XYZ file of C-alpha atoms in Angstrom:
351
model
C 107.347 121.102 115.846
C 104.800 121.380 113.060
C 100.991 120.739 113.405
C 98.617 119.228 110.837
C 95.020 118.227 110.739
C 94.136 114.731 109.724
C 90.737 113.922 108.048
C 89.690 110.386 108.227
C 86.442 108.998 106.981
C 84.480 111.866 105.549
C 80.882 110.424 105.921
C 78.583 107.611 104.891
C 75.501 108.909 103.085
C 77.322 112.148 102.070
C 80.572 113.839 102.228
C 80.997 115.827 105.300
C 84.108 118.242 105.327
C 84.822 119.640 108.730
C 85.057 123.312 107.679
C 85.182 124.673 111.192
C 88.181 122.659 112.136
C 89.992 123.257 108.753
C 89.482 127.111 108.989
C 90.708 127.016 112.627
C 93.741 124.990 111.692
C 94.602 127.647 108.974
C 94.036 130.416 111.537
C 96.302 128.656 114.093
C 99.175 128.263 111.670
C 98.860 124.460 111.080
C 101.216 123.397 108.379
C 98.742 121.396 106.343
C 95.478 119.252 106.144
C 95.815 115.578 105.230
C 92.925 113.783 103.635
C 92.567 110.010 103.614
C 90.790 107.727 101.142
C 88.879 104.624 101.688
C 86.692 102.324 99.706
C 84.109 105.015 99.143
C 85.751 108.390 98.644
C 89.073 109.506 97.440
C 91.472 111.949 98.929
C 92.244 114.492 96.054
C 88.693 115.753 95.269
C 88.029 116.800 98.875
C 91.625 118.440 98.994
C 90.642 120.327 95.809
C 87.515 121.570 97.384
C 89.418 122.504 100.505
C 91.924 124.378 98.527
C 89.232 126.387 96.742
C 87.759 127.426 100.048
C 90.889 128.309 102.076
C 93.815 130.668 101.443
C 97.160 129.233 102.567
C 96.966 125.909 104.488
C 99.078 123.152 102.912
C 97.495 120.113 101.299
C 98.485 116.397 101.739
C 97.184 112.906 101.075
C 97.331 110.366 103.843
C 97.332 108.100 102.012
C 96.713 107.452 98.388
C 96.369 103.668 97.820
C 99.030 103.225 95.258
C 97.525 100.102 93.727
C 94.664 102.084 92.651
C 96.685 104.556 90.460
C 99.680 104.350 88.276
C 102.647 106.315 89.516
C 102.320 108.503 86.360
C 98.795 109.294 87.233
C 99.499 110.084 90.875
C 102.327 112.443 89.723
C 99.890 114.139 87.228
C 97.097 114.374 89.760
C 99.245 115.909 92.533
C 101.042 118.294 90.039
C 97.573 119.519 88.965
C 96.386 120.128 92.486
C 99.691 121.872 93.272
C 99.463 124.238 90.408
C 95.857 125.088 90.763
C 96.280 125.711 94.448
C 99.262 128.036 93.971
C 101.954 125.554 95.226
C 100.160 124.301 98.412
C 100.693 120.627 98.120
C 103.122 119.726 101.052
C 102.724 115.998 101.112
C 102.116 113.256 98.556
C 101.298 110.497 101.020
C 101.143 107.076 99.517
C 100.774 103.579 101.049
C 99.709 100.047 100.444
C 96.431 99.599 102.430
C 96.175 95.785 102.516
C 95.279 92.853 100.329
C 91.739 92.699 101.271
C 91.175 96.215 99.732
C 93.659 96.039 97.039
C 92.538 92.751 95.564
C 88.927 93.057 96.648
C 88.199 96.658 95.674
C 90.839 97.570 93.152
C 91.115 94.141 91.601
C 94.912 94.238 91.606
C 97.488 91.733 92.972
C 99.041 92.767 96.211
C 102.328 91.661 94.794
C 105.673 92.528 96.425
C 104.524 95.571 98.686
C 107.903 96.988 99.742
C 109.383 96.821 96.201
C 106.320 98.402 94.806
C 106.525 101.408 97.184
C 110.112 101.868 96.380
C 109.648 101.874 92.636
C 106.601 103.935 92.768
C 108.533 106.760 94.510
C 111.267 106.569 91.913
C 108.937 106.794 88.988
C 107.184 109.812 90.325
C 110.565 111.494 90.749
C 111.404 110.736 87.100
C 108.087 112.405 86.107
C 108.612 115.545 88.204
C 112.442 115.994 87.404
C 111.833 115.868 83.617
C 115.481 115.075 83.043
C 114.618 112.266 80.700
C 111.656 110.640 79.128
C 109.900 108.209 81.519
C 111.430 104.767 81.361
C 111.763 102.404 84.211
C 112.908 98.732 84.407
C 111.724 97.349 87.800
C 110.267 94.271 89.305
C 106.788 95.764 89.829
C 106.765 98.439 87.090
C 108.224 98.372 83.534
C 107.737 101.517 81.540
C 107.038 101.509 78.700
C 105.101 98.290 79.403
C 106.325 95.190 77.537
C 104.623 92.352 79.402
C 101.588 90.147 78.416
C 99.253 91.651 75.774
C 101.714 94.649 75.064
C 101.471 96.134 71.590
C 105.096 97.072 71.649
C 104.090 100.617 70.766
C 104.696 102.134 74.249
C 106.731 105.274 74.057
C 108.918 106.968 76.771
C 107.258 110.418 77.476
C 108.018 113.507 79.391
C 105.349 115.584 81.272
C 103.872 118.453 79.172
C 103.852 120.385 82.351
C 107.043 121.500 84.123
C 106.190 120.693 87.614
C 108.202 121.130 90.890
C 109.408 118.095 92.758
C 106.702 117.353 95.346
C 107.456 115.919 98.830
C 106.632 112.267 99.127
C 105.573 110.653 102.362
C 104.980 106.972 102.944
C 102.337 105.742 105.360
C 103.918 102.610 106.676
C 104.229 100.454 109.675
C 106.871 97.848 108.508
C 110.588 98.844 108.952
C 111.549 97.930 105.265
C 108.890 100.501 103.998
C 110.192 103.011 106.509
C 113.710 102.554 105.211
C 112.505 102.913 101.709
C 110.687 106.142 102.589
C 113.945 107.521 103.983
C 115.787 106.521 100.748
C 113.446 107.514 98.082
C 111.031 109.919 99.767
C 110.881 112.845 102.046
C 108.834 111.784 105.044
C 107.190 108.909 106.999
C 103.565 109.161 108.257
C 103.389 107.017 111.359
C 100.217 105.375 112.695
C 99.757 104.869 116.315
C 103.490 104.963 116.884
C 104.389 106.513 120.258
C 107.582 108.536 120.510
C 109.295 106.044 122.768
C 108.833 103.339 120.083
C 110.612 105.333 117.276
C 113.863 103.912 118.350
C 112.778 100.608 116.851
C 112.942 102.187 113.588
C 116.001 104.313 113.873
C 118.439 101.987 112.270
C 116.082 101.611 109.252
C 115.754 105.276 108.797
C 119.399 105.985 109.007
C 120.214 103.172 106.609
C 117.763 104.691 104.037
C 119.173 108.090 104.476
C 122.806 106.786 104.121
C 121.879 105.015 100.875
C 120.520 108.255 99.509
C 123.285 110.561 100.830
C 120.874 112.470 102.910
C 120.949 113.755 106.447
C 118.325 113.575 109.293
C 117.310 117.126 108.415
C 116.183 115.877 105.077
C 113.394 113.592 106.442
C 110.171 114.382 108.179
C 108.423 112.202 110.623
C 104.721 113.026 110.699
C 103.093 111.313 113.750
C 99.346 110.631 113.509
C 97.867 110.791 116.977
C 94.895 111.885 118.990
C 94.805 114.727 121.417
C 91.856 114.392 123.751
C 91.459 117.207 126.302
C 89.327 115.969 129.325
C 89.451 116.058 133.211
C 88.559 112.370 133.024
C 91.584 110.497 131.708
C 89.760 107.146 131.735
C 86.892 108.506 129.699
C 89.315 109.994 127.170
C 91.213 106.651 126.849
C 87.908 104.904 126.378
C 87.040 107.159 123.440
C 90.020 105.652 121.516
C 89.105 101.934 121.951
C 86.390 101.640 119.234
C 88.817 102.769 116.614
C 91.759 100.750 117.980
C 89.606 97.600 118.157
C 88.555 98.177 114.492
C 92.161 98.363 113.256
C 93.878 95.924 115.478
C 91.085 93.468 115.261
C 89.460 93.934 111.949
C 91.456 96.054 109.355
C 92.973 93.079 107.736
C 92.790 89.340 107.415
C 93.555 87.088 110.462
C 96.912 86.176 109.077
C 97.674 89.666 107.472
C 96.743 92.618 109.599
C 99.643 95.179 109.633
C 97.998 97.148 112.453
C 97.777 94.016 114.598
C 101.446 93.179 113.738
C 102.612 96.571 114.888
C 100.792 96.314 118.279
C 102.469 92.979 118.752
C 105.901 94.532 118.095
C 105.124 97.234 120.851
C 104.811 94.465 123.358
C 101.060 93.868 123.326
C 101.021 90.485 121.625
C 98.516 88.827 123.950
C 96.140 91.850 123.839
C 96.445 91.984 120.022
C 95.499 88.308 119.638
C 92.572 88.739 121.989
C 91.213 91.838 120.232
C 91.420 90.121 116.893
C 89.821 86.950 118.149
C 86.862 88.893 119.600
C 86.393 91.278 116.632
C 86.430 88.596 113.912
C 83.910 86.602 115.930
C 81.550 89.548 115.891
C 82.009 90.542 119.612
C 83.076 94.056 118.947
C 82.160 95.665 122.241
C 84.255 92.987 123.937
C 87.071 93.606 121.577
C 86.871 97.360 122.585
C 87.020 96.368 126.229
C 90.171 94.156 125.569
C 92.137 97.234 124.354
C 94.687 98.094 127.111
C 94.574 101.498 128.645
C 98.342 101.561 128.568
C 98.352 101.202 124.808
C 95.865 104.008 124.369
C 97.956 106.227 126.737
C 101.172 105.510 124.955
C 100.001 106.545 121.485
C 97.956 109.621 122.296
C 97.929 112.772 124.447
C 94.933 112.383 126.703
C 93.854 114.376 129.953
C 93.711 117.796 131.420
C 95.904 120.547 129.787
C 98.660 120.218 132.366
C 98.953 116.443 131.834
C 99.070 116.902 128.092
C 101.825 119.577 128.473
C 103.905 117.214 130.496
C 103.535 114.261 128.175
C 103.987 116.454 125.069
C 107.605 116.660 126.053
C 108.215 113.008 124.945
C 107.042 114.058 121.477
C 109.157 117.194 121.498
C 112.334 115.288 122.505
C 111.858 112.617 119.762
C 112.527 112.803 116.045
C 108.933 113.598 115.273
C 108.768 116.745 113.316
C 105.027 117.033 112.718
C 101.952 116.041 114.844
C 98.874 115.025 112.786
C 95.845 115.536 115.001
C 93.126 113.123 114.006
C 90.076 111.526 115.483
C 88.168 113.359 118.200
C 89.948 116.557 117.530
C 88.331 119.556 119.150
C 88.775 123.293 118.859
C 90.155 123.211 122.437
C 92.625 120.482 121.662
C 93.755 122.375 118.537
C 94.295 125.630 120.495
C 96.232 123.746 123.137
C 98.599 122.185 120.588
C 99.025 125.345 118.755
C 100.235 126.893 121.995
C 102.578 123.991 122.770
C 104.188 123.854 119.379
C 104.287 127.552 118.834
C 102.342 127.277 115.461
C 100.047 130.058 116.452
C 102.847 132.488 117.311
C 104.381 131.888 113.879
C 101.330 133.361 112.211
C 100.392 135.834 114.885
C 97.234 134.042 116.038
C 95.867 134.530 119.491
C 95.142 131.407 121.584
């Protein structure tokens, strides 16, 4: 099992990069650090700064909002970061966000999301492989562009750099996008998906791998989760509820919230409906209180070290290949997970 450190929102009035945790992650043999982007800061500039101030930890985006960049630009950007960092890019994580952000912030139509993700990955592969000039005839992307207002002068081009093929991860909750990740990409970044629920995606993953002629060993599953070390389990579960209420209740419109949909699929339909109703009516504290303890406990590792060790076995026995430690991560939790996964031993660090 690999370990990674996930960086979420990096601040409000200024960018706050958690250097202590990043340097500890590097010392403990973490595979990589993932950086998110939201409507405020991007993911690549912080990763560039991190690369300049660390020595070996891998770099990944979780996630780049693909509507905000063309596939060619993303391929260029991540190639540049990879070359400047000495080949340390280990994950080009892309995803959809949602129509509120894409149409509200980026001013782009949400379109056919699953088709867009699949075509985006294929175009980046063409750029990196350099086997032919870039040309693509898809439903969401046509290169050279020949649609409305086209001059007709577009020319198929090859990258002037000779890049390596970078690993593509898709941040997704819907089964079709997970299948597309398996077919056209290298990995899937899960969001709040406990190991016992991965079986619901098995058929889609295997279908994508079959289409591409790949095996299970060719596909990474990076599970984003929280690890909260505490003697008070209830207190630890409560720490998760503000963020869960935000995503299940308010990260999307009432009729299109992918986080809410996922929680419903996991068997918490009544709670998901209640959380959303409370959150959208401005009753955020009540929305937090409506988040079930059982849901929190399913999707995270919470409690004293012995309880975490016991519950970690479910992750170890699953198809998850990497755990992304996110919100509420402490040095104590990082050291415990480095011990459980063996990452510290791989680099000879003491825990």
